Tab-separated table of C-alpha atoms in Angstrom:
chain	number	residue	atom	x	y	z
A	935	MET	CA	-9.703	23.354	-20.680
A	936	VAL	CA	-9.827	22.966	-16.924
A	937	LYS	CA	-6.781	23.762	-14.839
A	938	ILE	CA	-4.983	21.088	-12.802
A	939	VAL	CA	-2.357	22.024	-10.215
A	940	VAL	CA	0.416	19.591	-9.257
A	941	PRO	CA	2.598	21.459	-6.718
A	942	ASN	CA	5.341	18.825	-6.479
A	943	TRP	CA	7.482	16.930	-8.949
A	944	ILE	CA	5.955	13.787	-10.432
A	945	GLU	CA	6.990	11.565	-13.331
A	946	ASP	CA	6.626	12.881	-16.880
A	947	GLU	CA	4.342	10.030	-17.924
A	948	THR	CA	1.817	10.935	-15.220
A	949	LEU	CA	1.998	14.628	-16.095
A	950	ALA	CA	1.371	13.722	-19.726
A	951	ARG	CA	-1.757	11.755	-18.826
A	952	LEU	CA	-3.080	14.678	-16.787
A	953	SER	CA	-2.262	17.110	-19.591
A	954	ALA	CA	-4.674	15.242	-21.845
A	955	HIS	CA	-7.479	16.343	-19.514
A	956	GLY	CA	-6.499	19.903	-18.626
A	957	ASP	CA	-3.859	22.591	-18.427
A	958	VAL	CA	-1.338	21.418	-15.834
A	959	VAL	CA	0.587	23.822	-13.611
A	960	THR	CA	3.441	22.238	-11.682
A	961	SER	CA	6.609	23.130	-9.818
A	962	GLU	CA	10.030	23.294	-11.375
A	963	GLY	CA	12.566	20.993	-9.776
A	964	ARG	CA	12.016	19.054	-6.564
A	965	ASP	CA	10.836	21.895	-4.325
A	966	PRO	CA	7.073	22.388	-3.991
A	967	LEU	CA	5.231	25.525	-4.976
A	968	ALA	CA	5.477	28.142	-2.235
A	969	ASP	CA	2.258	28.936	-0.370
A	970	ASP	CA	1.594	32.129	-2.313
A	971	GLU	CA	2.374	30.390	-5.601
A	972	LEU	CA	0.030	27.550	-4.715
A	973	ARG	CA	-2.858	29.868	-3.869
A	974	ALA	CA	-2.341	31.873	-7.024
A	975	ALA	CA	-2.246	28.720	-9.133
A	976	CYS	CA	-5.339	27.231	-7.480
A	977	ALA	CA	-7.414	30.427	-7.557
A	978	ASP	CA	-8.963	29.380	-10.873
A	979	ALA	CA	-8.120	25.657	-10.834
A	980	SER	CA	-10.583	22.770	-10.856
A	981	ALA	CA	-8.255	20.074	-9.532
A	982	LEU	CA	-5.316	19.861	-7.129
A	983	MET	CA	-3.000	16.931	-6.484
A	984	ALA	CA	-1.933	17.407	-2.864
A	985	PHE	CA	1.088	16.055	-1.020
A	986	MET	CA	2.425	16.297	2.545
A	987	THR	CA	3.745	19.769	1.744
A	988	GLU	CA	0.308	21.309	1.255
A	989	CYS	CA	-2.103	22.501	3.929
A	990	VAL	CA	-5.721	22.686	2.801
A	991	ASP	CA	-7.967	24.506	5.254
A	992	ARG	CA	-10.993	26.792	5.079
A	993	PRO	CA	-9.067	29.964	4.197
A	994	PHE	CA	-7.308	28.093	1.388
A	995	LEU	CA	-10.603	26.791	0.003
A	996	ASP	CA	-12.188	30.234	0.277
A	997	ALA	CA	-9.352	31.564	-1.881
A	998	CYS	CA	-9.827	28.773	-4.444
A	999	PRO	CA	-13.572	28.770	-5.182
A	1000	LYS	CA	-13.355	26.806	-8.430
A	1001	LEU	CA	-11.712	23.723	-6.910
A	1002	LYS	CA	-13.830	20.616	-7.353
A	1003	ILE	CA	-11.427	17.811	-6.413
A	1004	ILE	CA	-8.324	17.486	-4.258
A	1005	ALA	CA	-6.558	14.195	-4.909
A	1006	GLY	CA	-4.170	13.379	-2.102
A	1007	ALA	CA	-1.006	11.613	-3.235
A	1008	LEU	CA	-0.773	10.214	0.268
A	1009	LYS	CA	-2.415	7.894	2.753
A	1010	GLY	CA	-2.607	10.018	5.896
A	1011	PHE	CA	-4.514	13.180	5.005
A	1012	ASP	CA	-4.441	15.060	8.321
A	1013	ASN	CA	-3.039	18.093	6.458
A	1014	LEU	CA	-6.197	18.218	4.326
A	1015	ASP	CA	-9.260	19.416	6.246
A	1016	GLN	CA	-11.924	16.858	5.394
A	1017	ARG	CA	-14.793	18.796	6.957
A	1018	ALA	CA	-13.802	22.028	5.239
A	1019	CYS	CA	-13.610	20.205	1.903
A	1020	THR	CA	-17.052	18.709	2.433
A	1021	ASP	CA	-18.561	22.051	3.400
A	1022	ALA	CA	-17.034	23.601	0.268
A	1023	ARG	CA	-18.359	20.695	-1.858
A	1024	VAL	CA	-14.822	19.718	-2.828
A	1025	LEU	CA	-14.215	15.999	-3.284
A	1026	LEU	CA	-11.215	14.683	-1.340
A	1027	THR	CA	-9.504	11.432	-2.338
A	1028	TYR	CA	-6.466	9.548	-1.067
A	1029	VAL	CA	-4.245	6.567	-1.862
A	1030	PRO	CA	-4.925	3.963	0.843
A	1031	ASN	CA	-2.879	0.923	-0.096
A	1032	LEU	CA	0.498	1.695	-1.647
A	1033	LEU	CA	2.292	3.150	1.377
A	1034	THR	CA	1.660	0.247	3.746
A	1035	GLU	CA	4.494	-2.120	2.863
A	1036	PRO	CA	7.324	0.418	2.425
A	1037	THR	CA	6.396	2.190	5.658
A	1038	ALA	CA	6.359	-1.058	7.634
A	1039	GLU	CA	9.633	-2.087	6.007
A	1040	LEU	CA	11.232	1.181	7.097
A	1041	ALA	CA	9.914	0.708	10.641
A	1042	ILE	CA	11.795	-2.583	10.865
A	1043	GLY	CA	14.906	-1.064	9.307
A	1044	LEU	CA	14.898	1.858	11.734
A	1045	SER	CA	14.452	-0.525	14.662
A	1046	ILE	CA	17.477	-2.574	13.635
A	1047	ALA	CA	19.619	0.470	12.831
A	1048	LEU	CA	18.786	2.015	16.194
A	1049	ALA	CA	19.364	-1.059	18.336
A	1050	ARG	CA	22.549	-2.087	16.529
A	1051	ASN	CA	24.157	1.383	16.833
A	1052	MET	CA	24.565	1.719	13.078
A	1053	ARG	CA	24.763	5.511	13.149
A	1054	ALA	CA	27.620	5.510	15.666
A	1055	GLY	CA	29.353	2.646	13.885
A	1056	ASP	CA	29.152	4.399	10.531
A	1057	ALA	CA	30.571	7.606	12.019
A	1058	HIS	CA	33.412	5.672	13.655
A	1059	LEU	CA	34.347	3.984	10.397
A	1060	ARG	CA	34.321	7.270	8.486
A	1061	SER	CA	36.401	9.021	11.160
A	1062	GLY	CA	39.534	7.194	10.050
A	1063	THR	CA	40.111	5.595	13.460
A	1064	PHE	CA	38.775	2.138	12.555
A	1065	ALA	CA	41.522	-0.443	13.045
A	1066	GLY	CA	39.512	-3.650	12.874
A	1067	TRP	CA	37.171	-5.443	15.229
A	1068	ARG	CA	36.977	-4.212	18.808
A	1069	PRO	CA	34.452	-5.057	21.546
A	1070	ASN	CA	32.496	-1.860	20.851
A	1071	PHE	CA	29.023	-0.758	19.747
A	1072	TYR	CA	27.175	-3.482	21.612
A	1073	GLY	CA	23.442	-2.915	21.369
A	1074	GLY	CA	20.083	-4.619	21.355
A	1075	SER	CA	18.232	-6.888	18.946
A	1076	LEU	CA	14.749	-7.603	17.674
A	1077	GLN	CA	15.496	-11.283	18.154
A	1078	GLY	CA	13.726	-12.436	21.293
A	1079	ALA	CA	12.406	-8.944	22.043
A	1080	THR	CA	8.923	-7.886	23.034
A	1081	VAL	CA	7.804	-5.420	20.388
A	1082	GLY	CA	4.778	-3.246	21.037
A	1083	ILE	CA	2.956	-1.763	18.058
A	1084	ILE	CA	0.583	1.100	18.764
A	1085	GLY	CA	-1.977	0.992	15.972
A	1086	GLY	CA	-3.667	-2.012	14.406
A	1087	GLY	CA	-4.346	-0.503	10.988
A	1088	ALA	CA	-2.756	-1.581	7.734
A	1089	VAL	CA	0.763	-0.381	8.603
A	1090	GLY	CA	0.554	-1.807	12.105
A	1091	ARG	CA	-0.587	-5.190	10.828
A	1092	GLU	CA	2.095	-5.287	8.126
A	1093	THR	CA	4.717	-4.428	10.748
A	1094	MET	CA	3.491	-7.322	12.892
A	1095	ARG	CA	3.702	-9.626	9.875
A	1096	LEU	CA	7.283	-8.609	9.111
A	1097	LEU	CA	8.237	-9.088	12.746
A	1098	SER	CA	7.187	-12.733	12.533
A	1099	GLY	CA	10.631	-13.411	11.083
A	1100	PHE	CA	12.182	-12.600	14.456
A	1101	ARG	CA	11.899	-14.751	17.536
A	1102	GLY	CA	10.035	-12.715	20.063
A	1103	ARG	CA	6.677	-11.496	21.249
A	1104	ARG	CA	4.400	-9.108	19.394
A	1105	ILE	CA	1.843	-7.116	21.333
A	1106	TYR	CA	-0.308	-4.282	20.057
A	1107	PHE	CA	-2.802	-1.675	21.158
A	1108	ASP	CA	-5.608	-0.146	19.137
A	1109	GLU	CA	-8.900	1.454	20.134
A	1110	ASN	CA	-10.536	-1.151	17.903
A	1111	ARG	CA	-9.172	-4.564	18.760
A	1112	LEU	CA	-8.470	-6.917	15.857
A	1113	ASP	CA	-10.629	-9.995	15.472
A	1114	PRO	CA	-9.297	-13.278	16.911
A	1115	THR	CA	-8.597	-14.747	13.467
A	1116	THR	CA	-6.366	-11.813	12.505
A	1117	GLU	CA	-4.585	-11.872	15.856
A	1118	LYS	CA	-3.859	-15.566	15.416
A	1119	ALA	CA	-2.630	-15.114	11.836
A	1120	LEU	CA	-0.254	-12.358	12.963
A	1121	ASP	CA	0.698	-14.178	16.167
A	1122	ALA	CA	0.043	-10.903	17.978
A	1123	GLN	CA	-1.528	-10.338	21.369
A	1124	TYR	CA	-3.699	-7.394	22.334
A	1125	ALA	CA	-2.517	-5.407	25.353
A	1126	PRO	CA	-3.927	-2.301	27.031
A	1127	LEU	CA	-1.737	0.719	26.358
A	1128	ASP	CA	-0.423	0.870	29.927
A	1129	ASP	CA	0.678	-2.767	29.721
A	1130	LEU	CA	2.246	-2.297	26.297
A	1131	THR	CA	4.387	0.620	27.463
A	1132	ARG	CA	5.474	-1.311	30.550
A	1133	LEU	CA	6.351	-4.576	28.776
A	1134	SER	CA	7.873	-3.570	25.435
A	1135	ASP	CA	11.564	-3.548	24.547
A	1136	PHE	CA	10.686	-1.735	21.312
A	1137	ILE	CA	7.652	0.470	20.692
A	1138	ILE	CA	6.664	1.241	17.101
A	1139	LEU	CA	4.060	3.905	16.355
A	1140	ALA	CA	1.638	3.023	13.550
A	1141	LEU	CA	-1.397	5.238	13.980
A	1142	PRO	CA	-2.805	8.378	12.363
A	1143	LEU	CA	-2.500	11.868	13.773
A	1144	THR	CA	-5.759	13.113	15.277
A	1145	ASP	CA	-6.698	15.452	18.098
A	1146	GLN	CA	-6.761	12.369	20.329
A	1147	THR	CA	-3.370	10.963	19.278
A	1148	LYS	CA	-1.403	14.219	19.204
A	1149	HIS	CA	1.489	13.845	21.690
A	1150	ILE	CA	0.350	10.366	22.695
A	1151	VAL	CA	4.046	9.990	23.502
A	1152	ASN	CA	4.504	12.580	26.226
A	1153	VAL	CA	6.213	12.877	29.597
A	1154	SER	CA	3.825	10.505	31.369
A	1155	PHE	CA	3.943	7.948	28.530
A	1156	LEU	CA	7.734	7.922	28.593
A	1157	ALA	CA	7.832	7.680	32.381
A	1158	ALA	CA	5.672	4.548	32.196
A	1159	MET	CA	8.022	2.785	29.774
A	1160	LYS	CA	10.541	0.280	31.008
A	1161	GLN	CA	14.076	1.588	31.310
A	1162	GLY	CA	16.049	1.262	28.088
A	1163	THR	CA	13.199	0.965	25.588
A	1164	TYR	CA	13.688	1.800	21.910
A	1165	LEU	CA	11.021	4.068	20.373
A	1166	VAL	CA	10.389	4.165	16.610
A	1167	ASN	CA	8.122	6.662	14.827
A	1168	PRO	CA	7.527	6.148	11.090
A	1169	ALA	CA	3.981	7.534	11.316
A	1170	ARG	CA	3.408	11.235	12.086
A	1171	GLY	CA	5.727	13.657	13.867
A	1172	SER	CA	3.196	15.170	16.246
A	1173	LEU	CA	2.369	11.805	17.766
A	1174	VAL	CA	5.509	12.540	19.760
A	1175	ASP	CA	6.425	15.421	22.046
A	1176	GLU	CA	9.999	15.809	20.812
A	1177	ALA	CA	11.080	17.827	23.848
A	1178	ALA	CA	9.902	15.018	26.132
A	1179	VAL	CA	11.773	12.464	24.009
A	1180	VAL	CA	14.982	14.491	24.310
A	1181	GLU	CA	14.642	14.482	28.096
A	1182	ALA	CA	13.995	10.715	28.141
A	1183	LEU	CA	17.078	10.129	25.996
A	1184	ASN	CA	19.212	12.295	28.258
A	1185	THR	CA	18.089	10.450	31.391
A	1186	GLY	CA	18.448	6.993	29.838
A	1187	ARG	CA	14.755	6.196	30.099
A	1188	LEU	CA	14.887	5.727	26.336
A	1189	ALA	CA	17.752	3.678	24.906
A	1190	GLY	CA	17.176	5.316	21.546
A	1191	TYR	CA	14.719	7.082	19.278
A	1192	ALA	CA	14.290	6.580	15.537
A	1193	ALA	CA	11.986	8.750	13.466
A	1194	ASP	CA	11.051	9.335	9.860
A	1195	THR	CA	8.542	12.093	10.651
A	1196	PHE	CA	8.783	15.238	12.755
A	1197	GLU	CA	6.530	17.762	14.456
A	1198	MET	CA	7.600	20.602	12.169
A	1199	GLU	CA	6.075	18.774	9.176
A	1200	ASP	CA	2.507	18.914	10.450
A	1201	TRP	CA	1.682	22.136	8.611
A	1202	HIS	CA	-1.941	22.242	9.740
A	1203	ARG	CA	-0.893	22.667	13.386
A	1204	PRO	CA	-0.833	26.406	14.142
A	1205	ASP	CA	1.484	25.683	17.087
A	1206	ARG	CA	3.877	23.417	15.207
A	1207	PRO	CA	7.602	24.042	15.741
A	1208	ARG	CA	9.393	25.479	12.728
A	1209	GLN	CA	12.309	23.058	12.920
A	1210	VAL	CA	13.225	19.636	14.232
A	1211	HIS	CA	14.101	19.963	17.917
A	1212	PRO	CA	17.819	20.966	17.887
A	1213	ALA	CA	18.636	18.784	20.895
A	1214	LEU	CA	17.134	15.799	19.087
A	1215	LEU	CA	19.476	16.373	16.159
A	1216	ALA	CA	22.424	16.596	18.549
A	1217	CYS	CA	21.556	13.402	20.424
A	1218	ASP	CA	23.759	10.401	19.675
A	1219	GLN	CA	21.078	7.821	20.479
A	1220	THR	CA	18.954	8.645	17.456
A	1221	VAL	CA	18.462	7.500	13.877
A	1222	LEU	CA	16.598	10.163	11.890
A	1223	THR	CA	15.493	9.959	8.257
A	1224	PRO	CA	13.854	12.697	6.124
A	1225	HIS	CA	10.342	11.276	5.685
A	1226	ILE	CA	11.316	8.484	3.300
A	1227	GLY	CA	8.692	5.949	4.383
A	1228	SER	CA	7.271	5.695	0.875
A	1229	ALA	CA	10.431	6.745	-0.977
A	1230	VAL	CA	10.651	3.658	-3.158
A	1231	SER	CA	10.818	4.742	-6.799
A	1232	GLU	CA	8.119	2.427	-8.107
A	1233	VAL	CA	5.869	3.070	-5.119
A	1234	ARG	CA	6.062	6.849	-5.537
A	1235	ARG	CA	5.373	6.488	-9.255
A	1236	GLN	CA	2.272	4.426	-8.509
A	1237	ILE	CA	1.078	6.850	-5.810
A	1238	ALA	CA	1.175	9.811	-8.197
A	1239	ALA	CA	-0.402	7.696	-10.928
A	1240	GLU	CA	-3.294	6.669	-8.662
A	1241	ALA	CA	-3.878	10.258	-7.562
A	1242	ALA	CA	-3.903	11.260	-11.228
A	1243	ASP	CA	-6.392	8.469	-11.945
A	1244	GLU	CA	-8.756	9.978	-9.372
A	1245	ILE	CA	-8.549	13.412	-11.011
A	1246	ILE	CA	-9.017	11.973	-14.494
A	1247	ALA	CA	-11.998	9.875	-13.393
A	1248	PHE	CA	-13.673	12.873	-11.771
A	1249	LEU	CA	-13.088	15.171	-14.744
A	1250	SER	CA	-14.435	12.433	-17.041
A	1251	GLY	CA	-17.670	12.201	-15.087
A	1252	LYS	CA	-16.754	8.912	-13.408
A	1253	ARG	CA	-16.679	8.067	-9.711
A	1254	PRO	CA	-13.189	8.123	-8.134
A	1255	ARG	CA	-12.277	4.920	-6.300
A	1256	HIS	CA	-11.064	6.290	-2.980
A	1257	ALA	CA	-13.213	9.233	-1.945
A	1258	VAL	CA	-12.822	10.382	1.650
A	1259	ASN	CA	-16.069	12.375	1.529
A	1260	PRO	CA	-18.241	10.580	-1.054
A	1261	GLU	CA	-21.312	12.463	0.147
A	1262	VAL	CA	-20.086	15.355	-1.996
A	1263	LEU	CA	-20.913	13.239	-5.038
A	1264	GLU	CA	-24.467	12.566	-3.910
A	1265	THR	CA	-25.747	16.135	-4.031
């Protein structure tokens, strides 16, 4: 039978379905296979289910010559080198739809938690000094705010839709402007990036990580923001220069920063930091979560199941539904 590698924990029912089509190698517990374990496992494997913890590049593919399909159990596949996969004639698939709603939901939750000082309030209550209501922890609100969303893709649009429940103004920037019908349905206005940074009370990042978007939030971006803006990043860590964010928090340019993703997670970056910026962790005006954008039990079950479906379809001689490089199938 063919060999299928699943380097992270997934539900037993999905593993059982995969096992009907090949010999499955997986990790024990919740930690992924280490890099050397992954390469050893994939050296003679036909299929790999990849997560955010894996980095697939040319050297990896050279070491795994029998791989025929890499099914990403994710939406953003910047850690999986599409061109290298195509050159190696390895089909790459992804899961485009299931992460949209939970990620947008978390973006709203982080925005509220940040503006309403929930982290500081929680710490105060747990400190044992709480003695009832006091005029403390005053913050901001999404109600009546101008919220700028950078990115008009699925997550950006869903974030705009959720924001419709708050009185306020929604503006967005994307290289590809939405059509007028969609803008009207979302009650969102297009704004050039310079205007969005200048006008927004909250800025939410909802775009993929590319060479062009890496560190889109940098010193000059932060300097152009209005004083006291809240910045929220549920997208990709390296969209943000964390050192620049720390400086903006220290000077008060930023009222707060919330993030679910961090630069150290972008494994494919040879220059990535090896830890979350220590000063960011020490900063009081932050709300930081450990990449839980899609961490809804049923959603994660469905994501793994869909990635498994792609592997099973391919091994059964059928066409996977969400191929990133379908040209591999044509030759």
